[in-house]
Amino acid sequence: RQRQRRSFRSTTSLRSEQSKAAATEAAQRRKEETKSRPQQEERRMTQEELLEEAKGTAVENEKDLQRLQRIEDDLKKVVWTKPALTGPRIVSISTRDASLICFSDPACFAPLLSPPVPPTPAPKLLCVITGLPAKYRCPRTGQPYATAEAFAKIRAGLPA
C-alpha cells in the first residue's frame, strides 16, 4: 500500500505553479509567432533563369576540374622512392607445404633465438638447531627451522 502525500512545502507549491505558468506562456508565445510569420511563397524559376543558373554552375565545375587536373599532374611529376632497407631483416616465405623464416644476418638474431637460461634455484636453507633442511622460518627472528623442537629452542632463546 502506498501512502499519499497530503501536503507540500509552500516553496515547492509556489515553484510548481510558477513553472506551469511559464510553460503555458511559452506555448502561447510560440502559437502567436507561428501565426504572425508571413508565409513565404516558393517561386518557381522560369526556363531562362534555370538555363542561366546551369551556365554558372558549368563554369564553376570547369574551373574545379582544371584545378584538380593540375593537382594530379603535379603529383605525377613527383618521383616516389622507397627508403633503402638497412640493417638485419627477417623474411617470411610461405608456400602451400611449408613456411620458412630467413634471417639476413643470423648472428644479430642469435641472442633472441637462443633458449632461455633456466633460473638458478634458491639455496637450500638448513635448520640452525638440527642442521636438517629447513621447511619453516621463525616469524620473529626469520631463522630457518625443521622441527617443532627446534622452533621451541629458538623461542626459548628469545626474551619474552
JSON list of C-alpha atoms in Angstrom, two decimals:
[
{"chain": "A", "resi": 1, "resn": "ARG", "atom": "CA", "xyz": [0.00, 0.00, 0.00]},
{"chain": "A", "resi": 2, "resn": "GLN", "atom": "CA", "xyz": [1.38, 3.40, -0.94]},
{"chain": "A", "resi": 3, "resn": "ARG", "atom": "CA", "xyz": [0.94, 6.40, 1.23]},
{"chain": "A", "resi": 4, "resn": "GLN", "atom": "CA", "xyz": [-0.27, 9.56, -0.42]},
{"chain": "A", "resi": 5, "resn": "ARG", "atom": "CA", "xyz": [1.35, 12.78, 0.48]},
{"chain": "A", "resi": 6, "resn": "ARG", "atom": "CA", "xyz": [-1.17, 15.19, 1.92]},
{"chain": "A", "resi": 7, "resn": "SER", "atom": "CA", "xyz": [0.76, 18.43, 1.72]},
{"chain": "A", "resi": 8, "resn": "PHE", "atom": "CA", "xyz": [3.81, 20.02, 0.10]},
{"chain": "A", "resi": 9, "resn": "ARG", "atom": "CA", "xyz": [6.08, 22.70, 1.37]},
{"chain": "A", "resi": 10, "resn": "SER", "atom": "CA", "xyz": [4.88, 26.15, 0.44]},
{"chain": "A", "resi": 11, "resn": "THR", "atom": "CA", "xyz": [8.03, 26.87, -1.60]},
{"chain": "A", "resi": 12, "resn": "THR", "atom": "CA", "xyz": [7.55, 23.66, -3.58]},
{"chain": "A", "resi": 13, "resn": "SER", "atom": "CA", "xyz": [3.94, 24.52, -4.36]},
{"chain": "A", "resi": 14, "resn": "LEU", "atom": "CA", "xyz": [4.92, 28.07, -5.37]},
{"chain": "A", "resi": 15, "resn": "ARG", "atom": "CA", "xyz": [7.67, 26.89, -7.72]},
{"chain": "A", "resi": 16, "resn": "SER", "atom": "CA", "xyz": [5.41, 24.26, -9.27]},
{"chain": "A", "resi": 17, "resn": "GLU", "atom": "CA", "xyz": [2.79, 26.93, -10.05]},
{"chain": "A", "resi": 18, "resn": "GLN", "atom": "CA", "xyz": [5.46, 29.26, -11.47]},
{"chain": "A", "resi": 19, "resn": "SER", "atom": "CA", "xyz": [6.86, 26.61, -13.77]},
{"chain": "A", "resi": 20, "resn": "LYS", "atom": "CA", "xyz": [3.40, 25.67, -15.02]},
{"chain": "A", "resi": 21, "resn": "ALA", "atom": "CA", "xyz": [2.63, 29.33, -15.72]},
{"chain": "A", "resi": 22, "resn": "ALA", "atom": "CA", "xyz": [5.93, 29.79, -17.58]},
{"chain": "A", "resi": 23, "resn": "ALA", "atom": "CA", "xyz": [5.24, 26.70, -19.70]},
{"chain": "A", "resi": 24, "resn": "THR", "atom": "CA", "xyz": [1.77, 27.95, -20.70]},
{"chain": "A", "resi": 25, "resn": "GLU", "atom": "CA", "xyz": [3.17, 31.40, -21.54]},
{"chain": "A", "resi": 26, "resn": "ALA", "atom": "CA", "xyz": [5.87, 29.87, -23.73]},
{"chain": "A", "resi": 27, "resn": "ALA", "atom": "CA", "xyz": [3.28, 27.76, -25.56]},
{"chain": "A", "resi": 28, "resn": "GLN", "atom": "CA", "xyz": [1.13, 30.87, -26.15]},
{"chain": "A", "resi": 29, "resn": "ARG", "atom": "CA", "xyz": [4.13, 32.82, -27.50]},
{"chain": "A", "resi": 30, "resn": "ARG", "atom": "CA", "xyz": [5.04, 30.01, -29.88]},
{"chain": "A", "resi": 31, "resn": "LYS", "atom": "CA", "xyz": [1.47, 29.85, -31.11]},
{"chain": "A", "resi": 32, "resn": "GLU", "atom": "CA", "xyz": [1.38, 33.63, -31.76]},
{"chain": "A", "resi": 33, "resn": "GLU", "atom": "CA", "xyz": [4.76, 33.62, -33.51]},
{"chain": "A", "resi": 34, "resn": "THR", "atom": "CA", "xyz": [3.65, 30.98, -35.96]},
{"chain": "A", "resi": 35, "resn": "LYS", "atom": "CA", "xyz": [0.51, 32.99, -36.74]},
{"chain": "A", "resi": 36, "resn": "SER", "atom": "CA", "xyz": [2.35, 36.30, -37.18]},
{"chain": "A", "resi": 37, "resn": "ARG", "atom": "CA", "xyz": [5.04, 34.93, -39.51]},
{"chain": "A", "resi": 38, "resn": "PRO", "atom": "CA", "xyz": [4.32, 35.68, -43.13]},
{"chain": "A", "resi": 39, "resn": "GLN", "atom": "CA", "xyz": [4.17, 32.57, -45.24]},
{"chain": "A", "resi": 40, "resn": "GLN", "atom": "CA", "xyz": [6.88, 32.74, -47.86]},
{"chain": "A", "resi": 41, "resn": "GLU", "atom": "CA", "xyz": [5.75, 31.59, -51.21]},
{"chain": "A", "resi": 42, "resn": "GLU", "atom": "CA", "xyz": [8.20, 29.41, -53.07]},
{"chain": "A", "resi": 43, "resn": "ARG", "atom": "CA", "xyz": [8.60, 30.88, -56.51]},
{"chain": "A", "resi": 44, "resn": "ARG", "atom": "CA", "xyz": [9.32, 28.55, -59.37]},
{"chain": "A", "resi": 45, "resn": "MET", "atom": "CA", "xyz": [12.16, 29.61, -61.63]},
{"chain": "A", "resi": 46, "resn": "THR", "atom": "CA", "xyz": [11.49, 30.22, -65.29]},
{"chain": "A", "resi": 47, "resn": "GLN", "atom": "CA", "xyz": [13.23, 28.24, -68.02]},
{"chain": "A", "resi": 48, "resn": "GLU", "atom": "CA", "xyz": [15.56, 31.17, -68.79]},
{"chain": "A", "resi": 49, "resn": "GLU", "atom": "CA", "xyz": [16.55, 31.50, -65.13]},
{"chain": "A", "resi": 50, "resn": "LEU", "atom": "CA", "xyz": [17.24, 27.77, -64.89]},
{"chain": "A", "resi": 51, "resn": "LEU", "atom": "CA", "xyz": [19.46, 27.95, -68.00]},
{"chain": "A", "resi": 52, "resn": "GLU", "atom": "CA", "xyz": [21.40, 30.93, -66.57]},
{"chain": "A", "resi": 53, "resn": "GLU", "atom": "CA", "xyz": [21.96, 29.10, -63.31]},
{"chain": "A", "resi": 54, "resn": "ALA", "atom": "CA", "xyz": [23.10, 25.99, -65.20]},
{"chain": "A", "resi": 55, "resn": "LYS", "atom": "CA", "xyz": [25.62, 28.09, -67.19]},
{"chain": "A", "resi": 56, "resn": "GLY", "atom": "CA", "xyz": [27.08, 29.48, -63.97]},
{"chain": "A", "resi": 57, "resn": "THR", "atom": "CA", "xyz": [27.32, 26.01, -62.46]},
{"chain": "A", "resi": 58, "resn": "ALA", "atom": "CA", "xyz": [29.02, 24.70, -65.61]},
{"chain": "A", "resi": 59, "resn": "VAL", "atom": "CA", "xyz": [31.66, 27.46, -65.42]},
{"chain": "A", "resi": 60, "resn": "GLU", "atom": "CA", "xyz": [32.33, 26.69, -61.74]},
{"chain": "A", "resi": 61, "resn": "ASN", "atom": "CA", "xyz": [32.58, 22.96, -62.47]},
{"chain": "A", "resi": 62, "resn": "GLU", "atom": "CA", "xyz": [35.03, 23.59, -65.32]},
{"chain": "A", "resi": 63, "resn": "LYS", "atom": "CA", "xyz": [37.29, 25.69, -63.05]},
{"chain": "A", "resi": 64, "resn": "ASP", "atom": "CA", "xyz": [37.15, 22.98, -60.37]},
{"chain": "A", "resi": 65, "resn": "LEU", "atom": "CA", "xyz": [38.01, 20.26, -62.91]},
{"chain": "A", "resi": 66, "resn": "GLN", "atom": "CA", "xyz": [41.03, 22.21, -64.19]},
{"chain": "A", "resi": 67, "resn": "ARG", "atom": "CA", "xyz": [42.27, 22.77, -60.64]},
{"chain": "A", "resi": 68, "resn": "LEU", "atom": "CA", "xyz": [42.01, 19.06, -59.82]},
{"chain": "A", "resi": 69, "resn": "GLN", "atom": "CA", "xyz": [43.77, 18.09, -63.05]},
{"chain": "A", "resi": 70, "resn": "ARG", "atom": "CA", "xyz": [46.66, 20.45, -62.21]},
{"chain": "A", "resi": 71, "resn": "ILE", "atom": "CA", "xyz": [46.99, 18.81, -58.79]},
{"chain": "A", "resi": 72, "resn": "GLU", "atom": "CA", "xyz": [47.04, 15.33, -60.39]},
{"chain": "A", "resi": 73, "resn": "ASP", "atom": "CA", "xyz": [49.66, 16.42, -62.94]},
{"chain": "A", "resi": 74, "resn": "ASP", "atom": "CA", "xyz": [51.86, 17.82, -60.16]},
{"chain": "A", "resi": 75, "resn": "LEU", "atom": "CA", "xyz": [51.60, 14.54, -58.27]},
{"chain": "A", "resi": 76, "resn": "LYS", "atom": "CA", "xyz": [52.59, 12.57, -61.37]},
{"chain": "A", "resi": 77, "resn": "LYS", "atom": "CA", "xyz": [55.79, 14.64, -61.65]},
{"chain": "A", "resi": 78, "resn": "VAL", "atom": "CA", "xyz": [56.92, 13.67, -58.16]},
{"chain": "A", "resi": 79, "resn": "VAL", "atom": "CA", "xyz": [59.26, 10.69, -58.08]},
{"chain": "A", "resi": 80, "resn": "TRP", "atom": "CA", "xyz": [58.25, 8.42, -55.24]},
{"chain": "A", "resi": 81, "resn": "THR", "atom": "CA", "xyz": [61.15, 6.41, -53.86]},
{"chain": "A", "resi": 82, "resn": "LYS", "atom": "CA", "xyz": [61.16, 3.85, -51.13]},
{"chain": "A", "resi": 83, "resn": "PRO", "atom": "CA", "xyz": [63.84, 4.22, -48.48]},
{"chain": "A", "resi": 84, "resn": "ALA", "atom": "CA", "xyz": [66.61, 1.66, -48.78]},
{"chain": "A", "resi": 85, "resn": "LEU", "atom": "CA", "xyz": [66.44, -1.12, -46.23]},
{"chain": "A", "resi": 86, "resn": "THR", "atom": "CA", "xyz": [69.42, -1.19, -43.92]},
{"chain": "A", "resi": 87, "resn": "GLY", "atom": "CA", "xyz": [70.32, -3.49, -41.09]},
{"chain": "A", "resi": 88, "resn": "PRO", "atom": "CA", "xyz": [69.32, -7.07, -40.43]},
{"chain": "A", "resi": 89, "resn": "ARG", "atom": "CA", "xyz": [65.96, -8.30, -41.72]},
{"chain": "A", "resi": 90, "resn": "ILE", "atom": "CA", "xyz": [63.64, -11.23, -41.18]},
{"chain": "A", "resi": 91, "resn": "VAL", "atom": "CA", "xyz": [62.00, -12.55, -44.35]},
{"chain": "A", "resi": 92, "resn": "SER", "atom": "CA", "xyz": [58.99, -14.86, -44.21]},
{"chain": "A", "resi": 93, "resn": "ILE", "atom": "CA", "xyz": [58.38, -17.23, -47.12]},
{"chain": "A", "resi": 94, "resn": "SER", "atom": "CA", "xyz": [55.16, -19.22, -47.17]},
{"chain": "A", "resi": 95, "resn": "THR", "atom": "CA", "xyz": [54.06, -21.90, -49.60]},
{"chain": "A", "resi": 96, "resn": "ARG", "atom": "CA", "xyz": [51.29, -24.46, -49.51]},
{"chain": "A", "resi": 97, "resn": "ASP", "atom": "CA", "xyz": [53.57, -27.05, -47.97]},
{"chain": "A", "resi": 98, "resn": "ALA", "atom": "CA", "xyz": [55.77, -25.07, -45.60]},
{"chain": "A", "resi": 99, "resn": "SER", "atom": "CA", "xyz": [56.52, -21.73, -44.07]},
{"chain": "A", "resi": 100, "resn": "LEU", "atom": "CA", "xyz": [60.11, -20.55, -43.78]},
{"chain": "A", "resi": 101, "resn": "ILE", "atom": "CA", "xyz": [61.74, -17.72, -41.90]},
{"chain": "A", "resi": 102, "resn": "CYS", "atom": "CA", "xyz": [65.05, -16.45, -43.27]},
{"chain": "A", "resi": 103, "resn": "PHE", "atom": "CA", "xyz": [67.44, -14.15, -41.42]},
{"chain": "A", "resi": 104, "resn": "SER", "atom": "CA", "xyz": [69.64, -11.75, -43.39]},
{"chain": "A", "resi": 105, "resn": "ASP", "atom": "CA", "xyz": [72.24, -11.78, -40.61]},
{"chain": "A", "resi": 106, "resn": "PRO", "atom": "CA", "xyz": [71.77, -14.77, -38.26]},
{"chain": "A", "resi": 107, "resn": "ALA", "atom": "CA", "xyz": [74.46, -13.52, -35.86]},
{"chain": "A", "resi": 108, "resn": "CYS", "atom": "CA", "xyz": [72.30, -10.49, -34.96]},
{"chain": "A", "resi": 109, "resn": "PHE", "atom": "CA", "xyz": [69.32, -12.65, -34.11]},
{"chain": "A", "resi": 110, "resn": "ALA", "atom": "CA", "xyz": [71.17, -15.44, -32.25]},
{"chain": "A", "resi": 111, "resn": "PRO", "atom": "CA", "xyz": [70.71, -13.92, -28.76]},
{"chain": "A", "resi": 112, "resn": "LEU", "atom": "CA", "xyz": [66.99, -13.59, -29.42]},
{"chain": "A", "resi": 113, "resn": "LEU", "atom": "CA", "xyz": [66.63, -17.18, -30.63]},
{"chain": "A", "resi": 114, "resn": "SER", "atom": "CA", "xyz": [68.77, -18.97, -28.04]},
{"chain": "A", "resi": 115, "resn": "PRO", "atom": "CA", "xyz": [66.86, -20.98, -25.41]},
{"chain": "A", "resi": 116, "resn": "PRO", "atom": "CA", "xyz": [66.29, -19.15, -22.15]},
{"chain": "A", "resi": 117, "resn": "VAL", "atom": "CA", "xyz": [68.66, -19.86, -19.29]},
{"chain": "A", "resi": 118, "resn": "PRO", "atom": "CA", "xyz": [66.80, -21.66, -16.50]},
{"chain": "A", "resi": 119, "resn": "PRO", "atom": "CA", "xyz": [66.70, -19.73, -13.24]},
{"chain": "A", "resi": 120, "resn": "THR", "atom": "CA", "xyz": [69.12, -20.84, -10.57]},
{"chain": "A", "resi": 121, "resn": "PRO", "atom": "CA", "xyz": [67.32, -22.44, -7.64]},
{"chain": "A", "resi": 122, "resn": "ALA", "atom": "CA", "xyz": [67.41, -20.69, -4.30]},
{"chain": "A", "resi": 123, "resn": "PRO", "atom": "CA", "xyz": [69.97, -22.20, -1.90]},
{"chain": "A", "resi": 124, "resn": "LYS", "atom": "CA", "xyz": [68.53, -24.79, 0.49]},
{"chain": "A", "resi": 125, "resn": "LEU", "atom": "CA", "xyz": [68.21, -23.39, 3.99]},
{"chain": "A", "resi": 126, "resn": "LEU", "atom": "CA", "xyz": [69.38, -25.52, 6.92]},
{"chain": "A", "resi": 127, "resn": "CYS", "atom": "CA", "xyz": [67.87, -25.56, 10.40]},
{"chain": "A", "resi": 128, "resn": "VAL", "atom": "CA", "xyz": [70.04, -23.52, 12.82]},
{"chain": "A", "resi": 129, "resn": "ILE", "atom": "CA", "xyz": [69.46, -26.11, 15.59]},
{"chain": "A", "resi": 130, "resn": "THR", "atom": "CA", "xyz": [69.45, -29.54, 13.90]},
{"chain": "A", "resi": 131, "resn": "GLY", "atom": "CA", "xyz": [71.25, -28.86, 10.62]},
{"chain": "A", "resi": 132, "resn": "LEU", "atom": "CA", "xyz": [68.45, -30.58, 8.67]},
{"chain": "A", "resi": 133, "resn": "PRO", "atom": "CA", "xyz": [66.86, -28.97, 5.58]},
{"chain": "A", "resi": 134, "resn": "ALA", "atom": "CA", "xyz": [64.52, -26.26, 6.94]},
{"chain": "A", "resi": 135, "resn": "LYS", "atom": "CA", "xyz": [60.88, -26.14, 5.87]},
{"chain": "A", "resi": 136, "resn": "TYR", "atom": "CA", "xyz": [59.87, -23.19, 8.07]},
{"chain": "A", "resi": 137, "resn": "ARG", "atom": "CA", "xyz": [61.06, -19.80, 9.37]},
{"chain": "A", "resi": 138, "resn": "CYS", "atom": "CA", "xyz": [60.54, -18.25, 12.77]},
{"chain": "A", "resi": 139, "resn": "PRO", "atom": "CA", "xyz": [58.15, -15.32, 12.36]},
{"chain": "A", "resi": 140, "resn": "ARG", "atom": "CA", "xyz": [60.02, -13.18, 14.91]},
{"chain": "A", "resi": 141, "resn": "THR", "atom": "CA", "xyz": [63.64, -13.84, 14.01]},
{"chain": "A", "resi": 142, "resn": "GLY", "atom": "CA", "xyz": [63.37, -15.19, 10.46]},
{"chain": "A", "resi": 143, "resn": "GLN", "atom": "CA", "xyz": [65.70, -18.10, 11.37]},
{"chain": "A", "resi": 144, "resn": "PRO", "atom": "CA", "xyz": [65.06, -21.35, 9.49]},
{"chain": "A", "resi": 145, "resn": "TYR", "atom": "CA", "xyz": [64.00, -24.48, 11.44]},
{"chain": "A", "resi": 146, "resn": "ALA", "atom": "CA", "xyz": [63.00, -28.05, 10.60]},
{"chain": "A", "resi": 147, "resn": "THR", "atom": "CA", "xyz": [61.06, -29.40, 13.60]},
{"chain": "A", "resi": 148, "resn": "ALA", "atom": "CA", "xyz": [58.78, -28.25, 16.38]},
{"chain": "A", "resi": 149, "resn": "GLU", "atom": "CA", "xyz": [61.54, -28.94, 18.95]},
{"chain": "A", "resi": 150, "resn": "ALA", "atom": "CA", "xyz": [63.94, -26.68, 17.05]},
{"chain": "A", "resi": 151, "resn": "PHE", "atom": "CA", "xyz": [61.27, -23.98, 16.98]},
{"chain": "A", "resi": 152, "resn": "ALA", "atom": "CA", "xyz": [60.79, -24.31, 20.75]},
{"chain": "A", "resi": 153, "resn": "LYS", "atom": "CA", "xyz": [64.57, -23.93, 21.31]},
{"chain": "A", "resi": 154, "resn": "ILE", "atom": "CA", "xyz": [64.68, -20.84, 19.05]},
{"chain": "A", "resi": 155, "resn": "ARG", "atom": "CA", "xyz": [61.78, -19.29, 21.01]},
{"chain": "A", "resi": 156, "resn": "ALA", "atom": "CA", "xyz": [63.32, -20.27, 24.35]},
{"chain": "A", "resi": 157, "resn": "GLY", "atom": "CA", "xyz": [66.41, -18.22, 23.50]},
{"chain": "A", "resi": 158, "resn": "LEU", "atom": "CA", "xyz": [64.30, -15.10, 22.84]},
{"chain": "A", "resi": 159, "resn": "PRO", "atom": "CA", "xyz": [63.38, -12.67, 25.62]},
{"chain": "A", "resi": 160, "resn": "ALA", "atom": "CA", "xyz": [59.61, -12.62, 26.18]}
]
